[in-house]
PDB file of C-alpha atoms in Angstrom:
ATOM      1  CA  ASP A   1      -2.798 -17.029   1.049  1.00 92.00           C
ATOM      2  CA  ILE A   2      -4.919 -15.159  -1.469  1.00 96.00           C
ATOM      3  CA  GLN A   3      -3.157 -14.395  -4.750  1.00 97.00           C
ATOM      4  CA  MET A   4      -4.077 -11.399  -6.909  1.00 97.00           C
ATOM      5  CA  THR A   5      -3.589 -11.508 -10.679  1.00 98.00           C
ATOM      6  CA  GLN A   6      -3.665  -8.040 -12.206  1.00 97.00           C
ATOM      7  CA  SER A   7      -3.941  -7.321 -15.928  1.00 96.00           C
ATOM      8  CA  PRO A   8      -2.693  -5.885 -18.126  1.00 97.00           C
ATOM      9  CA  SER A   9       0.834  -5.221 -16.854  1.00 96.00           C
ATOM     10  CA  PHE A  10       1.242  -2.361 -19.272  1.00 97.00           C
ATOM     11  CA  LEU A  11      -1.317  -0.164 -20.970  1.00 97.00           C
ATOM     12  CA  SER A  12      -0.932   2.599 -23.539  1.00 97.00           C
ATOM     13  CA  ALA A  13      -3.950   4.818 -24.203  1.00 97.00           C
ATOM     14  CA  SER A  14      -4.853   8.232 -25.602  1.00 97.00           C
ATOM     15  CA  VAL A  15      -6.320  11.219 -23.796  1.00 97.00           C
ATOM     16  CA  GLY A  16     -10.077  10.769 -23.639  1.00 97.00           C
ATOM     17  CA  ASP A  17      -9.954   6.970 -23.883  1.00 98.00           C
ATOM     18  CA  ARG A  18     -11.888   4.692 -21.568  1.00 98.00           C
ATOM     19  CA  VAL A  19      -9.401   2.538 -19.678  1.00 98.00           C
ATOM     20  CA  THR A  20     -10.047  -0.639 -17.702  1.00 98.00           C
ATOM     21  CA  ILE A  21      -7.709  -2.531 -15.391  1.00 98.00           C
ATOM     22  CA  ASN A  22      -8.573  -5.900 -13.907  1.00 98.00           C
ATOM     23  CA  CYS A  23      -7.737  -7.873 -10.802  1.00 98.00           C
ATOM     24  CA  LYS A  24      -8.625 -11.493 -10.236  1.00 98.00           C
ATOM     25  CA  ALA A  25      -8.398 -13.069  -6.797  1.00 98.00           C
ATOM     26  CA  SER A  26      -7.582 -16.717  -6.183  1.00 98.00           C
ATOM     27  CA  GLN A  27     -10.731 -16.979  -4.054  1.00 98.00           C
ATOM     28  CA  ASN A  28     -13.803 -14.939  -3.158  1.00 98.00           C
ATOM     29  CA  ILE A  29     -12.716 -11.694  -1.449  1.00 97.00           C
ATOM     30  CA  ASN A  30     -16.226 -10.412  -0.705  1.00 96.00           C
ATOM     31  CA  LYS A  31     -15.641  -7.002  -2.310  1.00 96.00           C
ATOM     32  CA  TYR A  32     -12.722  -6.190   0.027  1.00 96.00           C
ATOM     33  CA  LEU A  33     -10.775  -4.773  -2.893  1.00 97.00           C
ATOM     34  CA  ASP A  34      -9.148  -1.358  -3.175  1.00 98.00           C
ATOM     35  CA  TRP A  35      -7.344   0.525  -5.955  1.00 98.00           C
ATOM     36  CA  TYR A  36      -4.271   2.719  -5.577  1.00 98.00           C
ATOM     37  CA  GLN A  37      -2.463   5.071  -7.930  1.00 97.00           C
ATOM     38  CA  GLN A  38       1.291   5.542  -7.675  1.00 95.00           C
ATOM     39  CA  LYS A  39       3.077   8.235  -9.632  1.00 95.00           C
ATOM     40  CA  HIS A  40       6.812   8.026 -10.160  1.00 91.00           C
ATOM     41  CA  GLY A  41       8.730   8.651  -6.947  1.00 89.00           C
ATOM     42  CA  GLU A  42       5.603   9.124  -4.846  1.00 93.00           C
ATOM     43  CA  ALA A  43       3.672   7.095  -2.299  1.00 92.00           C
ATOM     44  CA  PRO A  44       0.572   5.245  -3.475  1.00 94.00           C
ATOM     45  CA  LYS A  45      -2.727   7.119  -3.214  1.00 97.00           C
ATOM     46  CA  LEU A  46      -6.067   5.506  -2.428  1.00 97.00           C
ATOM     47  CA  LEU A  47      -8.575   5.885  -5.278  1.00 98.00           C
ATOM     48  CA  ILE A  48     -11.332   3.358  -4.591  1.00 97.00           C
ATOM     49  CA  TYR A  49     -12.071   1.291  -1.475  1.00 96.00           C
ATOM     50  CA  ASN A  50     -14.239  -1.768  -0.973  1.00 96.00           C
ATOM     51  CA  THR A  51     -14.764  -2.255  -4.722  1.00 97.00           C
ATOM     52  CA  ASN A  52     -16.762   0.831  -5.642  1.00 97.00           C
ATOM     53  CA  ASN A  53     -16.381   3.602  -3.063  1.00 96.00           C
ATOM     54  CA  LEU A  54     -14.627   6.703  -4.369  1.00 97.00           C
ATOM     55  CA  GLN A  55     -12.156   8.162  -1.889  1.00 96.00           C
ATOM     56  CA  THR A  56     -12.729  11.817  -1.010  1.00 95.00           C
ATOM     57  CA  GLY A  57     -11.123  14.167  -3.503  1.00 96.00           C
ATOM     58  CA  ILE A  58     -10.714  11.606  -6.284  1.00 98.00           C
ATOM     59  CA  PRO A  59     -12.204  12.657  -9.657  1.00 97.00           C
ATOM     60  CA  SER A  60     -15.435  10.964 -10.654  1.00 97.00           C
ATOM     61  CA  ARG A  61     -13.869   9.618 -13.866  1.00 98.00           C
ATOM     62  CA  PHE A  62     -12.465   6.849 -11.656  1.00 98.00           C
ATOM     63  CA  SER A  63     -14.836   4.034 -10.751  1.00 98.00           C
ATOM     64  CA  GLY A  64     -14.663   0.476  -9.525  1.00 98.00           C
ATOM     65  CA  SER A  65     -16.819  -2.602  -9.884  1.00 98.00           C
ATOM     66  CA  GLY A  66     -16.799  -6.307  -9.296  1.00 98.00           C
ATOM     67  CA  SER A  67     -17.690  -9.127  -6.966  1.00 97.00           C
ATOM     68  CA  GLY A  68     -16.492 -12.556  -5.954  1.00 97.00           C
ATOM     69  CA  THR A  69     -13.074 -12.989  -7.523  1.00 98.00           C
ATOM     70  CA  ASP A  70     -13.178 -10.422 -10.363  1.00 98.00           C
ATOM     71  CA  TYR A  71     -12.740  -6.661 -10.023  1.00 98.00           C
ATOM     72  CA  THR A  72     -12.266  -3.737 -12.396  1.00 98.00           C
ATOM     73  CA  LEU A  73     -10.985  -0.181 -12.196  1.00 98.00           C
ATOM     74  CA  THR A  74     -12.324   2.093 -14.934  1.00 98.00           C
ATOM     75  CA  ILE A  75     -11.110   5.528 -15.969  1.00 98.00           C
ATOM     76  CA  SER A  76     -13.935   6.912 -18.073  1.00 98.00           C
ATOM     77  CA  SER A  77     -11.927   9.558 -19.936  1.00 97.00           C
ATOM     78  CA  LEU A  78      -8.156   9.373 -19.560  1.00 98.00           C
ATOM     79  CA  GLN A  79      -6.377  12.585 -18.601  1.00 98.00           C
ATOM     80  CA  PRO A  80      -2.633  13.319 -18.859  1.00 97.00           C
ATOM     81  CA  GLU A  81      -2.329  13.430 -15.080  1.00 97.00           C
ATOM     82  CA  ASP A  82      -3.549   9.830 -14.859  1.00 98.00           C
ATOM     83  CA  VAL A  83      -0.208   8.517 -16.115  1.00 97.00           C
ATOM     84  CA  ALA A  84       0.869   6.286 -13.227  1.00 97.00           C
ATOM     85  CA  THR A  85       1.054   2.703 -12.013  1.00 96.00           C
ATOM     86  CA  TYR A  86      -2.142   1.283 -10.575  1.00 97.00           C
ATOM     87  CA  PHE A  87      -2.341  -1.450  -7.937  1.00 97.00           C
ATOM     88  CA  CYS A  88      -5.192  -3.424  -6.494  1.00 98.00           C
ATOM     89  CA  LEU A  89      -5.181  -4.603  -2.873  1.00 98.00           C
ATOM     90  CA  GLN A  90      -7.322  -7.306  -1.280  1.00 97.00           C
ATOM     91  CA  HIS A  91      -7.961  -7.105   2.459  1.00 96.00           C
ATOM     92  CA  SER A  92     -10.384  -9.972   2.855  1.00 96.00           C
ATOM     93  CA  SER A  93      -7.697 -12.187   4.357  1.00 93.00           C
ATOM     94  CA  ARG A  94      -4.466 -10.524   5.344  1.00 94.00           C
ATOM     95  CA  TYR A  95      -3.338  -8.184   2.548  1.00 96.00           C
ATOM     96  CA  THR A  96      -2.170  -8.909  -0.979  1.00 97.00           C
ATOM     97  CA  PHE A  97      -1.379  -6.434  -3.735  1.00 97.00           C
ATOM     98  CA  GLY A  98      -1.681  -7.018  -7.437  1.00 97.00           C
ATOM     99  CA  ALA A  99       1.530  -6.708  -9.434  1.00 95.00           C
ATOM    100  CA  GLY A 100       0.558  -3.367 -10.927  1.00 96.00           C
ATOM    101  CA  THR A 101      -0.463  -1.850 -14.255  1.00 97.00           C
ATOM    102  CA  LYS A 102       1.739   0.830 -15.769  1.00 96.00           C
ATOM    103  CA  LEU A 103      -0.431   3.293 -17.684  1.00 97.00           C
ATOM    104  CA  GLU A 104       1.159   5.528 -20.295  1.00 97.00           C
ATOM    105  CA  LEU A 105      -0.109   7.967 -22.895  1.00 96.00           C
ATOM    106  CA  LYS A 106      -0.099   6.882 -26.497  1.00 94.00           C
TER     107      LYS A 106
ATOM    108  CA  GLN B   1      -4.834  17.080   8.235  1.00 95.00           C
ATOM    109  CA  VAL B   2      -3.523  13.548   8.515  1.00 96.00           C
ATOM    110  CA  GLN B   3       0.213  13.280   7.941  1.00 97.00           C
ATOM    111  CA  LEU B   4       2.672  10.415   8.219  1.00 98.00           C
ATOM    112  CA  GLN B   5       6.264  11.656   8.271  1.00 98.00           C
ATOM    113  CA  GLN B   6       8.891   8.955   7.832  1.00 98.00           C
ATOM    114  CA  SER B   7      12.562   9.089   8.763  1.00 95.00           C
ATOM    115  CA  GLY B   8      15.337   9.567   6.249  1.00 96.00           C
ATOM    116  CA  ALA B   9      17.131   7.230   3.884  1.00 97.00           C
ATOM    117  CA  GLU B  10      19.427   4.603   5.379  1.00 97.00           C
ATOM    118  CA  LEU B  11      22.623   3.023   4.073  1.00 97.00           C
ATOM    119  CA  VAL B  12      23.420  -0.027   6.187  1.00 97.00           C
ATOM    120  CA  LYS B  13      25.819  -2.945   6.098  1.00 97.00           C
ATOM    121  CA  PRO B  14      24.842  -6.559   5.496  1.00 97.00           C
ATOM    122  CA  GLY B  15      24.104  -8.404   8.721  1.00 97.00           C
ATOM    123  CA  SER B  16      23.174  -5.250  10.623  1.00 97.00           C
ATOM    124  CA  SER B  17      19.787  -3.926  11.726  1.00 98.00           C
ATOM    125  CA  VAL B  18      17.941  -0.724  11.006  1.00 98.00           C
ATOM    126  CA  LYS B  19      15.008   0.991  12.704  1.00 98.00           C
ATOM    127  CA  ILE B  20      12.838   3.381  10.715  1.00 98.00           C
ATOM    128  CA  SER B  21      10.122   5.612  12.051  1.00 98.00           C
ATOM    129  CA  CYS B  22       6.750   6.989  11.029  1.00 98.00           C
ATOM    130  CA  LYS B  23       5.446   9.987  12.988  1.00 98.00           C
ATOM    131  CA  ALA B  24       1.688  10.467  12.784  1.00 98.00           C
ATOM    132  CA  SER B  25      -0.206  13.705  13.173  1.00 98.00           C
ATOM    133  CA  GLY B  26      -3.684  15.061  12.556  1.00 97.00           C
ATOM    134  CA  TYR B  27      -5.610  12.116  14.019  1.00 97.00           C
ATOM    135  CA  THR B  28      -5.905   9.895  17.094  1.00 97.00           C
ATOM    136  CA  PHE B  29      -2.855   7.654  16.751  1.00 97.00           C
ATOM    137  CA  THR B  30      -4.243   4.924  18.995  1.00 96.00           C
ATOM    138  CA  SER B  31      -7.474   4.453  17.012  1.00 95.00           C
ATOM    139  CA  TYR B  32      -6.087   3.180  13.712  1.00 96.00           C
ATOM    140  CA  ASP B  33      -3.837   0.383  12.522  1.00 95.00           C
ATOM    141  CA  MET B  34      -0.426   1.288  11.175  1.00 97.00           C
ATOM    142  CA  HIS B  35       0.759  -0.884   8.320  1.00 98.00           C
ATOM    143  CA  TRP B  36       4.177  -1.300   6.768  1.00 98.00           C
ATOM    144  CA  ILE B  37       4.695  -2.083   3.087  1.00 98.00           C
ATOM    145  CA  LYS B  38       7.834  -2.965   1.105  1.00 98.00           C
ATOM    146  CA  GLN B  39       8.521  -1.932  -2.477  1.00 96.00           C
ATOM    147  CA  GLN B  40      11.655  -3.112  -4.256  1.00 91.00           C
ATOM    148  CA  PRO B  41      12.875  -1.156  -7.296  1.00 78.00           C
ATOM    149  CA  GLY B  42      10.742  -1.966 -10.299  1.00 74.00           C
ATOM    150  CA  ASN B  43       8.650  -4.347  -8.243  1.00 72.00           C
ATOM    151  CA  GLY B  44       5.237  -4.236  -6.766  1.00 86.00           C
ATOM    152  CA  LEU B  45       4.100  -3.785  -3.210  1.00 93.00           C
ATOM    153  CA  GLU B  46       4.354  -6.312  -0.410  1.00 96.00           C
ATOM    154  CA  TRP B  47       2.537  -6.095   2.904  1.00 97.00           C
ATOM    155  CA  ILE B  48       4.820  -6.607   5.920  1.00 98.00           C
ATOM    156  CA  GLY B  49       2.437  -6.300   8.857  1.00 97.00           C
ATOM    157  CA  TRP B  50       0.388  -4.024  11.055  1.00 96.00           C
ATOM    158  CA  ILE B  51       0.418  -2.725  14.588  1.00 97.00           C
ATOM    159  CA  TYR B  52      -2.535  -1.335  16.515  1.00 96.00           C
ATOM    160  CA  PRO B  53      -0.980   1.360  18.719  1.00 96.00           C
ATOM    161  CA  GLY B  54      -3.968   1.351  21.047  1.00 94.00           C
ATOM    162  CA  ASN B  55      -2.914  -1.956  22.588  1.00 95.00           C
ATOM    163  CA  GLY B  56       0.300  -2.891  20.789  1.00 95.00           C
ATOM    164  CA  ASN B  57      -1.217  -5.862  18.972  1.00 96.00           C
ATOM    165  CA  THR B  58       0.631  -6.892  15.840  1.00 96.00           C
ATOM    166  CA  LYS B  59       0.125  -9.138  12.841  1.00 95.00           C
ATOM    167  CA  TYR B  60       2.810 -10.075  10.364  1.00 96.00           C
ATOM    168  CA  ASN B  61       3.032 -11.461   6.877  1.00 96.00           C
ATOM    169  CA  GLN B  62       4.576 -14.862   7.598  1.00 95.00           C
ATOM    170  CA  LYS B  63       7.364 -14.044   5.148  1.00 95.00           C
ATOM    171  CA  PHE B  64       8.575 -11.260   7.455  1.00 96.00           C
ATOM    172  CA  ASN B  65       8.416 -13.157  10.745  1.00 93.00           C
ATOM    173  CA  GLY B  66      11.833 -12.753  12.319  1.00 93.00           C
ATOM    174  CA  LYS B  67      12.811 -10.056   9.815  1.00 97.00           C
ATOM    175  CA  ALA B  68      10.547  -7.174  10.857  1.00 98.00           C
ATOM    176  CA  THR B  69       9.519  -6.039  14.324  1.00 98.00           C
ATOM    177  CA  LEU B  70       6.792  -3.431  14.687  1.00 98.00           C
ATOM    178  CA  THR B  71       6.462  -1.169  17.709  1.00 98.00           C
ATOM    179  CA  ALA B  72       4.673   2.061  18.550  1.00 98.00           C
ATOM    180  CA  ASP B  73       5.200   4.886  21.044  1.00 97.00           C
ATOM    181  CA  LYS B  74       1.878   6.401  22.037  1.00 97.00           C
ATOM    182  CA  SER B  75       3.514   9.361  23.776  1.00 97.00           C
ATOM    183  CA  SER B  76       5.058  10.593  20.527  1.00 97.00           C
ATOM    184  CA  SER B  77       2.511   9.131  18.073  1.00 98.00           C
ATOM    185  CA  THR B  78       5.333   7.349  16.301  1.00 98.00           C
ATOM    186  CA  ALA B  79       5.412   3.880  14.820  1.00 98.00           C
ATOM    187  CA  TYR B  80       8.642   2.012  14.243  1.00 98.00           C
ATOM    188  CA  MET B  81       9.801  -0.909  12.168  1.00 98.00           C
ATOM    189  CA  GLN B  82      13.071  -2.664  12.890  1.00 98.00           C
ATOM    190  CA  LEU B  83      14.577  -4.867  10.205  1.00 98.00           C
ATOM    191  CA  SER B  84      17.240  -7.331  11.285  1.00 97.00           C
ATOM    192  CA  SER B  85      19.958  -9.492   9.702  1.00 97.00           C
ATOM    193  CA  LEU B  86      19.879  -7.317   6.624  1.00 97.00           C
ATOM    194  CA  THR B  87      20.804  -8.648   3.177  1.00 97.00           C
ATOM    195  CA  SER B  88      20.668  -7.159  -0.296  1.00 94.00           C
ATOM    196  CA  GLU B  89      17.129  -8.543  -0.601  1.00 94.00           C
ATOM    197  CA  ASP B  90      16.064  -6.050   2.061  1.00 96.00           C
ATOM    198  CA  SER B  91      17.121  -3.071  -0.077  1.00 96.00           C
ATOM    199  CA  ALA B  92      13.810  -1.383  -0.841  1.00 97.00           C
ATOM    200  CA  VAL B  93      11.535   1.543  -0.135  1.00 96.00           C
ATOM    201  CA  TYR B  94       9.469   1.006   2.980  1.00 98.00           C
ATOM    202  CA  PHE B  95       6.160   2.797   3.470  1.00 98.00           C
ATOM    203  CA  CYS B  96       3.982   3.201   6.525  1.00 98.00           C
ATOM    204  CA  ALA B  97       0.267   3.591   5.919  1.00 98.00           C
ATOM    205  CA  ARG B  98      -2.688   4.267   8.151  1.00 97.00           C
ATOM    206  CA  GLY B  99      -5.212   1.478   8.065  1.00 95.00           C
ATOM    207  CA  ILE B 100      -8.911   1.619   8.691  1.00 90.00           C
ATOM    208  CA  ILE B 101      -9.325  -1.227  11.197  1.00 77.00           C
ATOM    209  CA  ARG B 102      -8.623  -4.441   9.231  1.00 73.00           C
ATOM    210  CA  GLY B 103      -9.445  -2.440   6.093  1.00 87.00           C
ATOM    211  CA  PHE B 104      -7.936  -0.245   3.444  1.00 94.00           C
ATOM    212  CA  PHE B 105      -4.964   2.137   3.715  1.00 96.00           C
ATOM    213  CA  ASP B 106      -6.112   5.732   3.436  1.00 95.00           C
ATOM    214  CA  TYR B 107      -2.931   7.717   4.146  1.00 96.00           C
ATOM    215  CA  TRP B 108       0.663   6.831   3.354  1.00 97.00           C
ATOM    216  CA  GLY B 109       4.035   8.103   4.458  1.00 97.00           C
ATOM    217  CA  GLN B 110       6.472   9.349   1.844  1.00 97.00           C
ATOM    218  CA  GLY B 111       8.587   6.196   2.049  1.00 96.00           C
ATOM    219  CA  VAL B 112      12.097   5.429   3.300  1.00 97.00           C
ATOM    220  CA  MET B 113      14.764   3.995   1.041  1.00 96.00           C
ATOM    221  CA  VAL B 114      16.913   1.404   2.784  1.00 97.00           C
ATOM    222  CA  THR B 115      20.056   0.358   0.936  1.00 96.00           C
ATOM    223  CA  VAL B 116      22.009  -2.646   2.188  1.00 97.00           C
ATOM    224  CA  SER B 117      25.579  -2.507   0.950  1.00 96.00           C
ATOM    225  CA  SER B 118      29.064  -3.122   2.265  1.00 93.00           C
TER     226      SER B 118
END
């Protein structure tokens, strides 16, 4: 099974900051990597699919990059409404989520 | 618009079974996978399996073989997950999510909290 190592587990940043979250796969996942945002008490929401494709309706401050085993979610200018937990998901072989990154405002 | 409406919270006894539902609307139910995902309090997300309602094919995370059974009713556009031989480790929120064939999950249900307690 493919393992996903997500970092950091916790992140504190200020409004306007550039924020990056990383996921590392245990083997090449051929860009089959998605990012989800989960606010407290809500279902996860798809932000980015297949590494760098922005889901419809998601603000352009969110972007994704990566290849092989290493992938990154970037928020270019943090907004208060971005406070949430972020998960990556690989779907190259079955499905494995990262453990999550809890993002808070400083 | 695509909607996945899940059934209500369940309080069940250890050793029993529970069946939760996910009613789909706003799209062709038989043309997309339906996935089920587990989230324990304070924990991350764990994929349970998928069903393709078009032909009833299923695929499970090996960890949930024998624990979860996925079915779908095309006539009502509803997917079901039955969990059996429940223990405290099965207490969690369970989500259904529409899957692009063998791909990402683009719409999620609101989640169902299952609490296993005597």
